[in-house]
């Protein structure tokens, strides 16, 4: 797919491939598996968190397509494709929708380009870009050729900001991205939290850090700050399994078992 083997780091754990392992995928390597198993030892609910993060993505995407009428989506931190993917959820509702996926890991983009195809009425594009440099996303040719940035866009930031290294200003990064969107756009975001299971989440963060994958868990107030200046959609920022649940089994989960907040908001 245009990358040489030495460009793909299979010797170190990677958050996207660990996530794929938690979801039961096959696109991961021994370092990812080893790190993920260490996480499971201290946080047995890691798979539950990962699966509910995907469920939140699907529910929020359906809401944005059905209720808000959004037809353009920018998904940052795509990760390994896991069906149904974002474009499959959206284009089932509105086949003409246009989606741009971005990630900074060549192996993620390789799988995305090989496995994800758009409905012929719409379009799907893939950009190799780095969230630490928002300009690399906003100026990516794939984005500029696919999305009309004068019309509303849904910015999907699903379980990605907490993996940005701590030396970067996470709020400034998000502000730059949201500022580039026109009024009527939306932000959908999830972020891990230690509010409900502090000891388990602390130990899990230490495992990630030891694998050179920093993770920033945040209390609710810090996550709500990401939505500053935006109009939150009901029910606001809540544990992700409590955001517009569409399956009775979600109500059986405790907040500690999920340990992630999510929300959706509109840019006025």
mmCIF file of C-alpha atoms in Angstrom:
data_model
loop_
_atom_site.group_PDB
_atom_site.id
_atom_site.type_symbol
_atom_site.label_atom_id
_atom_site.label_comp_id
_atom_site.label_asym_id
_atom_site.label_seq_id
_atom_site.Cartn_x
_atom_site.Cartn_y
_atom_site.Cartn_z
ATOM 1 C CA UNK A 1 0.000 0.000 0.000
ATOM 2 C CA UNK A 2 2.957 2.321 -0.528
ATOM 3 C CA UNK A 3 4.855 1.763 2.745
ATOM 4 C CA UNK A 4 8.038 -0.224 3.183
ATOM 5 C CA UNK A 5 8.171 -2.813 5.941
ATOM 6 C CA UNK A 6 10.545 -0.755 8.073
ATOM 7 C CA UNK A 7 7.961 2.053 8.255
ATOM 8 C CA UNK A 8 5.569 -0.172 10.203
ATOM 9 C CA UNK A 9 6.657 -0.610 13.806
ATOM 10 C CA UNK A 10 5.671 -4.088 14.927
ATOM 11 C CA UNK A 11 8.182 -4.203 17.788
ATOM 12 C CA UNK A 12 6.320 -1.767 20.072
ATOM 13 C CA UNK A 13 2.764 -1.807 21.373
ATOM 14 C CA UNK A 14 0.358 0.566 19.633
ATOM 15 C CA UNK A 15 -2.929 1.824 21.078
ATOM 16 C CA UNK A 16 -4.929 1.090 17.903
ATOM 17 C CA UNK A 17 -3.677 -2.490 17.704
ATOM 18 C CA UNK A 18 -4.237 -3.054 21.444
ATOM 19 C CA UNK A 19 -7.796 -1.776 20.913
ATOM 20 C CA UNK A 20 -8.175 -4.235 18.044
ATOM 21 C CA UNK A 21 -7.046 -7.034 20.387
ATOM 22 C CA UNK A 22 -9.588 -6.019 23.042
ATOM 23 C CA UNK A 23 -12.293 -6.146 20.377
ATOM 24 C CA UNK A 24 -11.262 -9.653 19.350
ATOM 25 C CA UNK A 25 -9.551 -8.598 16.118
ATOM 26 C CA UNK A 26 -6.597 -10.278 14.405
ATOM 27 C CA UNK A 27 -4.676 -7.224 13.213
ATOM 28 C CA UNK A 28 -2.225 -6.994 16.105
ATOM 29 C CA UNK A 29 1.246 -8.223 16.988
ATOM 30 C CA UNK A 30 2.916 -9.930 19.968
ATOM 31 C CA UNK A 31 3.933 -6.628 21.645
ATOM 32 C CA UNK A 32 0.308 -5.410 21.372
ATOM 33 C CA UNK A 33 -1.024 -8.706 22.705
ATOM 34 C CA UNK A 34 1.452 -8.769 25.587
ATOM 35 C CA UNK A 35 0.621 -5.202 26.633
ATOM 36 C CA UNK A 36 -3.124 -5.798 26.264
ATOM 37 C CA UNK A 37 -2.964 -8.935 28.417
ATOM 38 C CA UNK A 38 -1.120 -6.979 31.101
ATOM 39 C CA UNK A 39 -3.924 -4.396 30.999
ATOM 40 C CA UNK A 40 -6.518 -7.153 31.372
ATOM 41 C CA UNK A 41 -4.748 -8.441 34.475
ATOM 42 C CA UNK A 42 -5.276 -5.127 36.264
ATOM 43 C CA UNK A 43 -8.420 -4.023 34.418
ATOM 44 C CA UNK A 44 -10.523 -7.105 33.562
ATOM 45 C CA UNK A 45 -13.226 -4.858 32.071
ATOM 46 C CA UNK A 46 -10.929 -3.509 29.337
ATOM 47 C CA UNK A 47 -12.818 -5.461 26.680
ATOM 48 C CA UNK A 48 -16.136 -4.139 27.993
ATOM 49 C CA UNK A 49 -14.814 -0.579 27.786
ATOM 50 C CA UNK A 50 -13.574 -1.072 24.223
ATOM 51 C CA UNK A 51 -16.816 -2.646 23.019
ATOM 52 C CA UNK A 52 -18.964 0.056 24.589
ATOM 53 C CA UNK A 53 -16.783 2.699 23.011
ATOM 54 C CA UNK A 54 -17.638 1.196 19.628
ATOM 55 C CA UNK A 55 -21.330 1.067 20.549
ATOM 56 C CA UNK A 56 -21.213 4.767 21.462
ATOM 57 C CA UNK A 57 -19.617 5.582 18.110
ATOM 58 C CA UNK A 58 -22.401 3.808 16.263
ATOM 59 C CA UNK A 59 -25.219 5.375 18.292
ATOM 60 C CA UNK A 60 -23.804 8.891 18.023
ATOM 61 C CA UNK A 61 -23.192 8.456 14.284
ATOM 62 C CA UNK A 62 -26.772 7.334 13.728
ATOM 63 C CA UNK A 63 -28.073 10.307 15.700
ATOM 64 C CA UNK A 64 -25.925 12.716 13.696
ATOM 65 C CA UNK A 65 -27.095 11.257 10.389
ATOM 66 C CA UNK A 66 -30.768 10.727 11.262
ATOM 67 C CA UNK A 67 -31.602 13.615 13.592
ATOM 68 C CA UNK A 68 -29.005 16.263 12.777
ATOM 69 C CA UNK A 69 -28.891 15.537 9.042
ATOM 70 C CA UNK A 70 -25.088 15.548 8.914
ATOM 71 C CA UNK A 71 -23.665 14.190 5.676
ATOM 72 C CA UNK A 72 -19.955 14.857 6.215
ATOM 73 C CA UNK A 73 -17.821 13.122 8.843
ATOM 74 C CA UNK A 74 -14.185 13.493 9.881
ATOM 75 C CA UNK A 75 -13.017 10.538 11.989
ATOM 76 C CA UNK A 76 -9.676 11.162 13.714
ATOM 77 C CA UNK A 77 -7.824 8.177 15.127
ATOM 78 C CA UNK A 78 -9.620 5.652 12.961
ATOM 79 C CA UNK A 79 -7.967 2.543 14.329
ATOM 80 C CA UNK A 80 -8.118 -0.905 12.747
ATOM 81 C CA UNK A 81 -11.368 -1.352 10.781
ATOM 82 C CA UNK A 82 -14.043 -3.188 12.780
ATOM 83 C CA UNK A 83 -17.380 -3.778 11.089
ATOM 84 C CA UNK A 84 -19.738 -2.051 11.137
ATOM 85 C CA UNK A 85 -17.419 0.861 10.556
ATOM 86 C CA UNK A 86 -18.396 4.509 10.729
ATOM 87 C CA UNK A 87 -19.113 4.863 7.009
ATOM 88 C CA UNK A 88 -21.205 1.684 7.020
ATOM 89 C CA UNK A 89 -23.373 3.012 9.852
ATOM 90 C CA UNK A 90 -23.810 6.419 8.220
ATOM 91 C CA UNK A 91 -24.249 5.372 4.592
ATOM 92 C CA UNK A 92 -26.905 2.856 5.566
ATOM 93 C CA UNK A 93 -28.940 5.910 6.580
ATOM 94 C CA UNK A 94 -27.677 8.377 3.977
ATOM 95 C CA UNK A 95 -25.753 6.693 1.123
ATOM 96 C CA UNK A 96 -24.554 10.053 -0.204
ATOM 97 C CA UNK A 97 -22.552 10.792 2.941
ATOM 98 C CA UNK A 98 -18.842 11.561 2.720
ATOM 99 C CA UNK A 99 -16.366 10.337 5.306
ATOM 100 C CA UNK A 100 -12.679 11.054 5.848
ATOM 101 C CA UNK A 101 -10.712 8.745 8.114
ATOM 102 C CA UNK A 102 -7.323 9.752 9.542
ATOM 103 C CA UNK A 103 -4.646 7.962 11.540
ATOM 104 C CA UNK A 104 -0.885 8.228 11.963
ATOM 105 C CA UNK A 105 0.003 4.522 11.942
ATOM 106 C CA UNK A 106 0.816 3.169 8.439
ATOM 107 C CA UNK A 107 -0.564 -0.271 9.291
ATOM 108 C CA UNK A 108 -3.917 1.249 10.273
ATOM 109 C CA UNK A 109 -4.114 3.104 6.978
ATOM 110 C CA UNK A 110 -3.094 -0.022 5.093
ATOM 111 C CA UNK A 111 -5.991 -1.965 6.565
ATOM 112 C CA UNK A 112 -8.368 0.948 6.079
ATOM 113 C CA UNK A 113 -7.558 1.326 2.397
ATOM 114 C CA UNK A 114 -7.743 -2.391 1.820
ATOM 115 C CA UNK A 115 -10.963 -3.123 3.703
ATOM 116 C CA UNK A 116 -13.150 -0.012 3.713
ATOM 117 C CA UNK A 117 -15.219 0.816 0.648
ATOM 118 C CA UNK A 118 -17.793 3.534 0.183
ATOM 119 C CA UNK A 119 -21.329 3.385 -1.128
ATOM 120 C CA UNK A 120 -21.067 4.599 -4.750
ATOM 121 C CA UNK A 121 -23.427 7.472 -3.962
ATOM 122 C CA UNK A 122 -21.017 8.842 -1.355
ATOM 123 C CA UNK A 123 -17.286 8.876 -0.829
ATOM 124 C CA UNK A 124 -14.747 7.615 1.698
ATOM 125 C CA UNK A 125 -11.168 8.844 1.893
ATOM 126 C CA UNK A 126 -8.171 8.041 4.105
ATOM 127 C CA UNK A 127 -5.440 10.422 5.170
ATOM 128 C CA UNK A 128 -2.222 9.689 6.996
ATOM 129 C CA UNK A 129 -2.063 12.609 9.425
ATOM 130 C CA UNK A 130 -1.104 13.241 13.031
ATOM 131 C CA UNK A 131 -3.472 14.637 15.662
ATOM 132 C CA UNK A 132 -0.507 16.283 17.384
ATOM 133 C CA UNK A 133 -0.374 18.534 14.302
ATOM 134 C CA UNK A 134 -3.993 19.514 13.527
ATOM 135 C CA UNK A 135 -2.847 21.356 10.432
ATOM 136 C CA UNK A 136 -1.686 18.082 8.907
ATOM 137 C CA UNK A 137 -5.297 16.908 9.122
ATOM 138 C CA UNK A 138 -7.033 20.105 8.058
ATOM 139 C CA UNK A 139 -4.706 20.568 5.072
ATOM 140 C CA UNK A 140 -4.621 16.939 3.994
ATOM 141 C CA UNK A 141 -5.444 16.714 0.259
ATOM 142 C CA UNK A 142 -7.736 13.763 0.952
ATOM 143 C CA UNK A 143 -9.827 15.897 3.302
ATOM 144 C CA UNK A 144 -9.925 18.947 1.040
ATOM 145 C CA UNK A 145 -10.928 16.824 -1.956
ATOM 146 C CA UNK A 146 -13.667 14.947 -0.098
ATOM 147 C CA UNK A 147 -15.331 17.344 2.346
ATOM 148 C CA UNK A 148 -16.867 20.759 1.712
ATOM 149 C CA UNK A 149 -15.631 22.661 4.743
ATOM 150 C CA UNK A 150 -18.225 25.370 4.190
ATOM 151 C CA UNK A 151 -20.937 22.890 5.175
ATOM 152 C CA UNK A 152 -21.473 21.154 8.553
ATOM 153 C CA UNK A 153 -19.088 18.357 9.481
ATOM 154 C CA UNK A 154 -19.266 15.856 12.331
ATOM 155 C CA UNK A 155 -15.878 15.621 14.029
ATOM 156 C CA UNK A 156 -15.518 12.161 15.582
ATOM 157 C CA UNK A 157 -12.938 12.071 18.380
ATOM 158 C CA UNK A 158 -13.637 8.605 19.729
ATOM 159 C CA UNK A 159 -11.154 7.410 22.367
ATOM 160 C CA UNK A 160 -8.249 9.307 20.837
ATOM 161 C CA UNK A 161 -7.419 12.470 22.787
ATOM 162 C CA UNK A 162 -6.435 10.510 25.879
ATOM 163 C CA UNK A 163 -3.614 8.922 23.851
ATOM 164 C CA UNK A 164 -2.061 12.249 22.838
ATOM 165 C CA UNK A 165 1.229 12.618 24.783
ATOM 166 C CA UNK A 166 0.988 14.887 27.839
ATOM 167 C CA UNK A 167 3.467 17.448 26.512
ATOM 168 C CA UNK A 168 0.860 18.569 23.961
ATOM 169 C CA UNK A 169 -2.013 20.917 24.798
ATOM 170 C CA UNK A 170 -5.039 18.689 24.228
ATOM 171 C CA UNK A 171 -7.517 21.543 24.505
ATOM 172 C CA UNK A 172 -5.616 23.693 22.006
ATOM 173 C CA UNK A 173 -5.500 20.798 19.554
ATOM 174 C CA UNK A 174 -9.250 20.307 19.745
ATOM 175 C CA UNK A 175 -9.935 24.047 19.588
ATOM 176 C CA UNK A 176 -7.957 24.296 16.351
ATOM 177 C CA UNK A 177 -9.975 21.492 14.797
ATOM 178 C CA UNK A 178 -13.364 22.785 15.961
ATOM 179 C CA UNK A 179 -12.510 26.346 14.897
ATOM 180 C CA UNK A 180 -12.034 25.098 11.337
ATOM 181 C CA UNK A 181 -15.579 23.732 11.203
ATOM 182 C CA UNK A 182 -18.551 25.847 10.084
ATOM 183 C CA UNK A 183 -21.565 26.573 12.311
ATOM 184 C CA UNK A 184 -23.944 23.631 12.528
ATOM 185 C CA UNK A 185 -21.082 21.160 12.826
ATOM 186 C CA UNK A 186 -20.895 18.627 15.646
ATOM 187 C CA UNK A 187 -18.289 17.123 17.938
ATOM 188 C CA UNK A 188 -18.610 13.551 19.239
ATOM 189 C CA UNK A 189 -15.980 12.665 21.819
ATOM 190 C CA UNK A 190 -15.118 9.950 24.338
ATOM 191 C CA UNK A 191 -12.360 9.897 26.952
ATOM 192 C CA UNK A 192 -11.385 7.397 29.620
ATOM 193 C CA UNK A 193 -11.907 8.281 33.273
ATOM 194 C CA UNK A 194 -10.796 7.073 36.691
ATOM 195 C CA UNK A 195 -13.883 8.557 38.371
ATOM 196 C CA UNK A 196 -15.526 5.197 39.011
ATOM 197 C CA UNK A 197 -12.688 2.667 39.373
ATOM 198 C CA UNK A 198 -9.679 4.779 40.375
ATOM 199 C CA UNK A 199 -7.297 2.025 41.447
ATOM 200 C CA UNK A 200 -7.961 -0.262 38.473
ATOM 201 C CA UNK A 201 -7.724 2.599 35.962
ATOM 202 C CA UNK A 202 -4.524 3.895 37.586
ATOM 203 C CA UNK A 203 -2.908 0.483 37.264
ATOM 204 C CA UNK A 204 -4.071 0.199 33.637
ATOM 205 C CA UNK A 205 -2.568 3.614 32.834
ATOM 206 C CA UNK A 206 0.725 2.454 34.342
ATOM 207 C CA UNK A 207 0.731 -0.607 32.059
ATOM 208 C CA UNK A 208 0.113 1.599 29.016
ATOM 209 C CA UNK A 209 2.898 3.965 30.081
ATOM 210 C CA UNK A 210 5.324 1.064 30.567
ATOM 211 C CA UNK A 211 4.542 0.053 26.974
ATOM 212 C CA UNK A 212 5.328 3.601 25.809
ATOM 213 C CA UNK A 213 1.650 4.310 25.168
ATOM 214 C CA UNK A 214 0.744 7.283 27.389
ATOM 215 C CA UNK A 215 -2.916 7.578 28.359
ATOM 216 C CA UNK A 216 -4.611 10.520 30.080
ATOM 217 C CA UNK A 217 -7.704 9.603 32.070
ATOM 218 C CA UNK A 218 -9.827 12.609 32.985
ATOM 219 C CA UNK A 219 -12.503 13.494 35.531
ATOM 220 C CA UNK A 220 -15.869 14.615 34.198
ATOM 221 C CA UNK A 221 -15.161 18.357 34.552
ATOM 222 C CA UNK A 222 -12.050 18.105 32.387
ATOM 223 C CA UNK A 223 -13.955 16.219 29.694
ATOM 224 C CA UNK A 224 -16.817 18.724 29.768
ATOM 225 C CA UNK A 225 -14.225 21.422 29.081
ATOM 226 C CA UNK A 226 -13.634 19.893 25.640
ATOM 227 C CA UNK A 227 -17.177 21.003 24.761
ATOM 228 C CA UNK A 228 -16.692 24.623 25.878
ATOM 229 C CA UNK A 229 -18.611 26.991 23.604
ATOM 230 C CA UNK A 230 -20.644 24.174 22.083
ATOM 231 C CA UNK A 231 -24.262 23.165 22.669
ATOM 232 C CA UNK A 232 -24.372 19.739 24.290
ATOM 233 C CA UNK A 233 -26.951 17.301 22.995
ATOM 234 C CA UNK A 234 -29.003 15.531 25.670
ATOM 235 C CA UNK A 235 -28.097 13.772 27.912
ATOM 236 C CA UNK A 236 -24.840 15.743 27.970
ATOM 237 C CA UNK A 237 -21.522 14.262 29.073
ATOM 238 C CA UNK A 238 -22.294 10.893 30.681
ATOM 239 C CA UNK A 239 -20.778 7.413 30.956
ATOM 240 C CA UNK A 240 -20.908 6.140 27.392
ATOM 241 C CA UNK A 241 -23.308 3.266 28.049
ATOM 242 C CA UNK A 242 -25.813 5.821 29.417
ATOM 243 C CA UNK A 243 -25.729 7.999 26.285
ATOM 244 C CA UNK A 244 -28.995 7.215 24.481
ATOM 245 C CA UNK A 245 -28.844 3.448 25.118
ATOM 246 C CA UNK A 246 -30.656 1.326 22.553
ATOM 247 C CA UNK A 247 -30.091 -2.068 24.164
ATOM 248 C CA UNK A 248 -31.570 -3.094 27.544
ATOM 249 C CA UNK A 249 -28.354 -4.937 28.421
ATOM 250 C CA UNK A 250 -26.510 -1.610 28.592
ATOM 251 C CA UNK A 251 -28.526 -0.765 31.686
ATOM 252 C CA UNK A 252 -27.054 -3.771 33.457
ATOM 253 C CA UNK A 253 -23.531 -2.338 33.281
ATOM 254 C CA UNK A 254 -22.094 -0.247 36.093
ATOM 255 C CA UNK A 255 -20.199 2.981 35.478
ATOM 256 C CA UNK A 256 -17.066 1.324 36.877
ATOM 257 C CA UNK A 257 -17.292 -1.449 34.274
ATOM 258 C CA UNK A 258 -17.289 1.097 31.449
ATOM 259 C CA UNK A 259 -15.134 3.923 32.909
ATOM 260 C CA UNK A 260 -15.422 6.239 29.949
ATOM 261 C CA UNK A 261 -17.360 9.457 29.372
ATOM 262 C CA UNK A 262 -18.834 10.567 26.091
ATOM 263 C CA UNK A 263 -20.853 13.396 24.657
ATOM 264 C CA UNK A 264 -22.040 15.051 21.463
ATOM 265 C CA UNK A 265 -22.342 18.804 20.938
ATOM 266 C CA UNK A 266 -23.278 21.267 18.198
ATOM 267 C CA UNK A 267 -21.237 24.271 17.116
ATOM 268 C CA UNK A 268 -23.600 27.272 17.122
#
